[in-house]
Amino acid sequence: MEAGRGLRTIACWLAGLVLSFGLLLPLPAGRAQEHDVDLALVLAVDCSFSVDSREFALQMEGLGRAFLREEVKRAIAQGLRQRIAVAVVQWSDERNQAVTLPWTVIAGGADADALGRKLMAMPRQLAEGGTSISAVLRYSAALFPAAPSAERRVIDVSTDGRNNTGPPLSPMRDRLVAEGLTINGLTILNEWPTLNTYFENNAAGGAGSFVIPANDYDDFGEAIFRKLLREITGPGTA
């Protein structure tokens, strides 16, 4: 009897040891790579009436130069999968949105450089119009089913104006957040000094959402760099 109990005790101890050891092992590659990319990011660029040709060019130059910076490349390389997917949308009123860069995977410095150069050379491809943030949110959200599978899905809206046409903004934000999307903003304060507060209250939402203001278009480049770095790194960063 005593010998039998002793054997059972040893067997249980060994089983527990094997289980504990197994918990310390890394996840199989298939499970660790259940997503294709760390981040799927839509960059939505304002082309409304308030954005002149110089201001549009500053937006595109700022976006392009951000992807050329080593800090952004390192942030991508430090992700679990070491790659992100990016799409670019130009937008104005509820009738005017266009994909000007389809989903593109950035998986290294060469990819980031190629994207940066493409963005800096990208022309304005959209008619001017009013400012429909709600419409571009809806349009951008519809792009994600075609994106690579991503751990995080983010819409990054740059704008210098308030929603003045199209569907109501806050209900659209709430619907997309309920679908698991994050909405961030870069607000350019040259026309509306409190636009960042408006965007925080009505448009931004989802896990880790944030708004970064730029005083004017000349400040856009540095602001979009900080914004991209934070989006790529993920929630909980400053």
Short mmCIF file of C-alpha atoms in Angstrom, two decimals:
data_model
loop_
_atom_site.label_atom_id
_atom_site.label_comp_id
_atom_site.label_asym_id
_atom_site.label_seq_id
_atom_site.Cartn_x
_atom_site.Cartn_y
_atom_site.Cartn_z
CA MET A 1 0.00 0.00 0.00
CA GLU A 2 2.65 2.49 1.09
CA ALA A 3 4.76 1.69 -1.96
CA GLY A 4 1.76 2.22 -4.25
CA ARG A 5 0.97 5.61 -2.73
CA GLY A 6 4.61 6.59 -3.03
CA LEU A 7 4.68 5.70 -6.72
CA ARG A 8 1.50 7.67 -7.36
CA THR A 9 2.95 10.70 -5.54
CA ILE A 10 6.11 10.57 -7.65
CA ALA A 11 4.06 10.19 -10.84
CA CYS A 12 1.93 13.23 -9.97
CA TRP A 13 5.04 15.26 -9.13
CA LEU A 14 6.63 14.34 -12.48
CA ALA A 15 3.44 15.22 -14.37
CA GLY A 16 3.33 18.60 -12.69
CA LEU A 17 6.96 19.21 -13.53
CA VAL A 18 6.38 18.37 -17.19
CA LEU A 19 3.33 20.69 -17.30
CA SER A 20 5.24 23.56 -15.68
CA PHE A 21 8.13 23.10 -18.09
CA GLY A 22 5.74 23.10 -21.03
CA LEU A 23 4.24 26.42 -19.91
CA LEU A 24 7.71 27.96 -20.07
CA LEU A 25 8.32 26.91 -23.66
CA PRO A 26 7.75 29.52 -26.44
CA LEU A 27 4.53 29.32 -28.40
CA PRO A 28 4.71 27.30 -31.62
CA ALA A 29 5.49 29.46 -34.62
CA GLY A 30 2.00 29.04 -36.03
CA ARG A 31 0.37 30.46 -32.90
CA ALA A 32 2.85 33.30 -32.50
CA GLN A 33 2.22 34.31 -36.11
CA GLU A 34 -1.57 34.05 -36.10
CA HIS A 35 -1.65 37.57 -37.62
CA ASP A 36 0.23 38.63 -40.74
CA VAL A 37 1.24 42.08 -39.48
CA ASP A 38 1.46 43.93 -36.19
CA LEU A 39 -0.56 46.90 -37.45
CA ALA A 40 -2.90 47.70 -40.35
CA LEU A 41 -2.96 51.50 -40.66
CA VAL A 42 -5.09 53.74 -42.89
CA LEU A 43 -3.57 57.20 -43.33
CA ALA A 44 -6.44 59.55 -44.22
CA VAL A 45 -5.17 62.84 -45.70
CA ASP A 46 -7.40 65.94 -45.73
CA CYS A 47 -8.01 67.42 -49.21
CA SER A 48 -10.92 69.71 -48.36
CA PHE A 49 -11.39 73.33 -49.48
CA SER A 50 -9.32 74.59 -46.54
CA VAL A 51 -6.21 72.72 -47.72
CA ASP A 52 -4.32 74.57 -50.46
CA SER A 53 -1.66 73.06 -52.71
CA ARG A 54 1.21 74.06 -50.42
CA GLU A 55 -0.53 72.59 -47.38
CA PHE A 56 -1.27 69.33 -49.20
CA ALA A 57 2.39 69.09 -50.25
CA LEU A 58 3.49 69.62 -46.64
CA GLN A 59 1.24 66.78 -45.52
CA MET A 60 2.65 64.35 -48.07
CA GLU A 61 6.24 65.44 -47.50
CA GLY A 62 5.80 65.03 -43.75
CA LEU A 63 4.31 61.55 -44.13
CA GLY A 64 7.02 60.47 -46.54
CA ARG A 65 9.91 61.77 -44.46
CA ALA A 66 8.52 60.07 -41.36
CA PHE A 67 8.87 56.65 -43.00
CA LEU A 68 12.46 57.48 -43.98
CA ARG A 69 13.45 58.09 -40.35
CA GLU A 70 15.42 55.41 -38.54
CA GLU A 71 13.22 55.66 -35.45
CA VAL A 72 10.17 54.55 -37.44
CA LYS A 73 12.10 51.72 -39.09
CA ARG A 74 13.31 50.51 -35.69
CA ALA A 75 9.79 50.66 -34.27
CA ILE A 76 8.56 48.40 -37.08
CA ALA A 77 11.50 46.00 -36.58
CA GLN A 78 10.79 45.74 -32.85
CA GLY A 79 7.26 44.41 -33.39
CA LEU A 80 6.45 40.73 -32.92
CA ARG A 81 6.05 40.18 -36.67
CA GLN A 82 8.39 43.00 -37.73
CA ARG A 83 6.01 44.27 -40.38
CA ILE A 84 3.02 46.57 -40.74
CA ALA A 85 0.53 47.29 -43.54
CA VAL A 86 -0.30 50.83 -44.70
CA ALA A 87 -2.98 52.26 -47.00
CA VAL A 88 -3.46 55.93 -47.90
CA VAL A 89 -6.79 57.68 -48.51
CA GLN A 90 -7.36 61.23 -49.72
CA TRP A 91 -10.70 62.73 -48.69
CA SER A 92 -12.90 65.79 -48.50
CA ASP A 93 -16.73 65.72 -48.44
CA GLU A 94 -19.05 62.71 -48.25
CA ARG A 95 -18.82 62.13 -52.01
CA ASN A 96 -15.05 62.38 -52.28
CA GLN A 97 -12.73 59.70 -50.94
CA ALA A 98 -10.10 57.79 -52.90
CA VAL A 99 -7.51 55.13 -52.14
CA THR A 100 -4.25 56.60 -53.42
CA LEU A 101 -2.07 53.81 -52.00
CA PRO A 102 -3.55 50.31 -51.68
CA TRP A 103 -2.50 48.07 -48.80
CA THR A 104 1.30 47.90 -48.78
CA VAL A 105 3.35 45.76 -46.38
CA ILE A 106 6.42 47.38 -44.80
CA ALA A 107 8.79 44.60 -43.71
CA GLY A 108 12.15 46.34 -43.52
CA GLY A 109 14.11 49.50 -44.14
CA ALA A 110 14.02 49.18 -47.91
CA ASP A 111 10.20 48.93 -47.87
CA ALA A 112 9.96 51.97 -45.59
CA ASP A 113 12.27 53.99 -47.85
CA ALA A 114 10.26 53.04 -50.94
CA LEU A 115 7.01 54.04 -49.25
CA GLY A 116 8.49 57.31 -48.03
CA ARG A 117 9.63 58.30 -51.51
CA LYS A 118 6.28 57.33 -53.00
CA LEU A 119 4.37 59.42 -50.47
CA MET A 120 6.54 62.50 -51.00
CA ALA A 121 5.89 62.32 -54.74
CA MET A 122 2.17 61.54 -54.47
CA PRO A 123 -0.03 64.13 -56.24
CA ARG A 124 -3.38 65.38 -55.09
CA GLN A 125 -5.91 63.07 -56.73
CA LEU A 126 -9.18 64.28 -55.28
CA ALA A 127 -11.62 67.12 -55.86
CA GLU A 128 -11.85 69.72 -53.13
CA GLY A 129 -15.00 69.75 -51.04
CA GLY A 130 -16.35 70.14 -47.53
CA THR A 131 -15.02 68.27 -44.53
CA SER A 132 -16.67 64.94 -43.81
CA ILE A 133 -14.64 63.13 -41.16
CA SER A 134 -17.56 60.75 -40.64
CA ALA A 135 -17.58 59.74 -44.31
CA VAL A 136 -13.83 59.09 -44.43
CA LEU A 137 -14.07 57.01 -41.26
CA ARG A 138 -16.76 54.87 -42.87
CA TYR A 139 -14.79 54.64 -46.12
CA SER A 140 -11.55 53.75 -44.34
CA ALA A 141 -13.21 51.08 -42.20
CA ALA A 142 -14.44 49.35 -45.36
CA LEU A 143 -10.81 48.83 -46.44
CA PHE A 144 -9.86 46.52 -43.57
CA PRO A 145 -11.44 43.29 -44.88
CA ALA A 146 -8.89 43.43 -47.72
CA ALA A 147 -5.95 44.18 -45.40
CA PRO A 148 -3.46 41.61 -44.13
CA SER A 149 -4.61 40.10 -40.84
CA ALA A 150 -3.45 42.51 -38.13
CA GLU A 151 -3.18 42.52 -34.36
CA ARG A 152 -4.23 46.19 -34.35
CA ARG A 153 -6.37 48.09 -36.89
CA VAL A 154 -6.05 51.88 -36.84
CA ILE A 155 -7.46 54.80 -38.82
CA ASP A 156 -5.17 57.85 -38.70
CA VAL A 157 -7.04 61.03 -39.71
CA SER A 158 -5.21 64.29 -40.42
CA THR A 159 -7.44 67.36 -40.67
CA ASP A 160 -7.67 71.10 -40.10
CA GLY A 161 -11.47 71.24 -39.88
CA ARG A 162 -14.60 70.00 -38.17
CA ASN A 163 -17.17 67.62 -39.61
CA ASN A 164 -19.46 69.92 -41.62
CA THR A 165 -21.13 67.53 -44.05
CA GLY A 166 -22.16 63.89 -44.22
CA PRO A 167 -23.36 61.63 -41.38
CA PRO A 168 -23.12 62.69 -37.71
CA LEU A 169 -19.60 62.09 -36.45
CA SER A 170 -19.89 60.67 -32.93
CA PRO A 171 -22.29 57.82 -33.84
CA MET A 172 -19.97 56.82 -36.68
CA ARG A 173 -17.01 56.81 -34.29
CA ASP A 174 -18.94 54.70 -31.78
CA ARG A 175 -19.96 52.16 -34.42
CA LEU A 176 -16.41 51.66 -35.68
CA VAL A 177 -14.94 51.43 -32.19
CA ALA A 178 -17.52 48.71 -31.41
CA GLU A 179 -16.11 46.83 -34.42
CA GLY A 180 -12.65 46.84 -32.83
CA LEU A 181 -11.08 49.76 -34.71
CA THR A 182 -8.96 52.52 -33.19
CA ILE A 183 -9.30 56.10 -34.49
CA ASN A 184 -6.47 58.59 -33.93
CA GLY A 185 -6.22 62.19 -35.03
CA LEU A 186 -3.64 64.75 -36.08
CA THR A 187 -5.38 68.11 -35.80
CA ILE A 188 -3.90 71.15 -37.51
CA LEU A 189 -4.88 74.20 -35.45
CA ASN A 190 -4.40 76.98 -38.02
CA GLU A 191 -8.17 77.55 -38.38
CA TRP A 192 -9.68 75.98 -35.24
CA PRO A 193 -7.44 76.49 -32.16
CA THR A 194 -9.48 73.97 -30.15
CA LEU A 195 -9.78 71.37 -32.91
CA ASN A 196 -7.82 68.81 -30.88
CA THR A 197 -10.48 68.93 -28.13
CA TYR A 198 -13.25 68.61 -30.71
CA PHE A 199 -11.55 65.57 -32.23
CA GLU A 200 -10.97 63.96 -28.83
CA ASN A 201 -14.65 64.38 -27.93
CA ASN A 202 -16.22 63.40 -31.25
CA ALA A 203 -13.87 61.35 -33.44
CA ALA A 204 -11.07 59.61 -31.54
CA GLY A 205 -11.80 56.28 -29.92
CA GLY A 206 -10.80 52.68 -29.42
CA ALA A 207 -7.93 50.98 -27.62
CA GLY A 208 -5.06 53.39 -27.00
CA SER A 209 -6.59 56.19 -29.10
CA PHE A 210 -4.99 59.64 -29.00
CA VAL A 211 -4.87 63.02 -30.74
CA ILE A 212 -1.72 64.99 -31.55
CA PRO A 213 -2.05 68.69 -32.46
CA ALA A 214 0.11 70.66 -34.87
CA ASN A 215 0.00 74.44 -34.63
CA ASP A 216 0.06 74.80 -38.41
CA TYR A 217 1.08 72.95 -41.55
CA ASP A 218 4.74 73.84 -41.04
CA ASP A 219 4.60 71.78 -37.83
CA PHE A 220 2.89 68.85 -39.56
CA GLY A 221 6.06 66.89 -40.36
CA GLU A 222 7.26 66.58 -36.77
CA ALA A 223 3.74 65.91 -35.49
CA ILE A 224 3.05 63.09 -37.97
CA PHE A 225 6.44 61.54 -37.16
CA ARG A 226 5.57 61.41 -33.44
CA LYS A 227 2.12 60.12 -34.26
CA LEU A 228 3.34 57.31 -36.53
CA LEU A 229 5.97 56.28 -34.00
CA ARG A 230 3.31 56.00 -31.30
CA GLU A 231 0.90 54.11 -33.55
CA ILE A 232 3.52 51.61 -34.68
CA THR A 233 4.84 51.02 -31.16
CA GLY A 234 1.32 50.49 -29.83
CA PRO A 235 -0.90 51.53 -26.91
CA GLY A 236 0.71 52.63 -23.68
CA THR A 237 3.50 54.68 -25.26
CA ALA A 238 4.03 58.40 -25.12
#
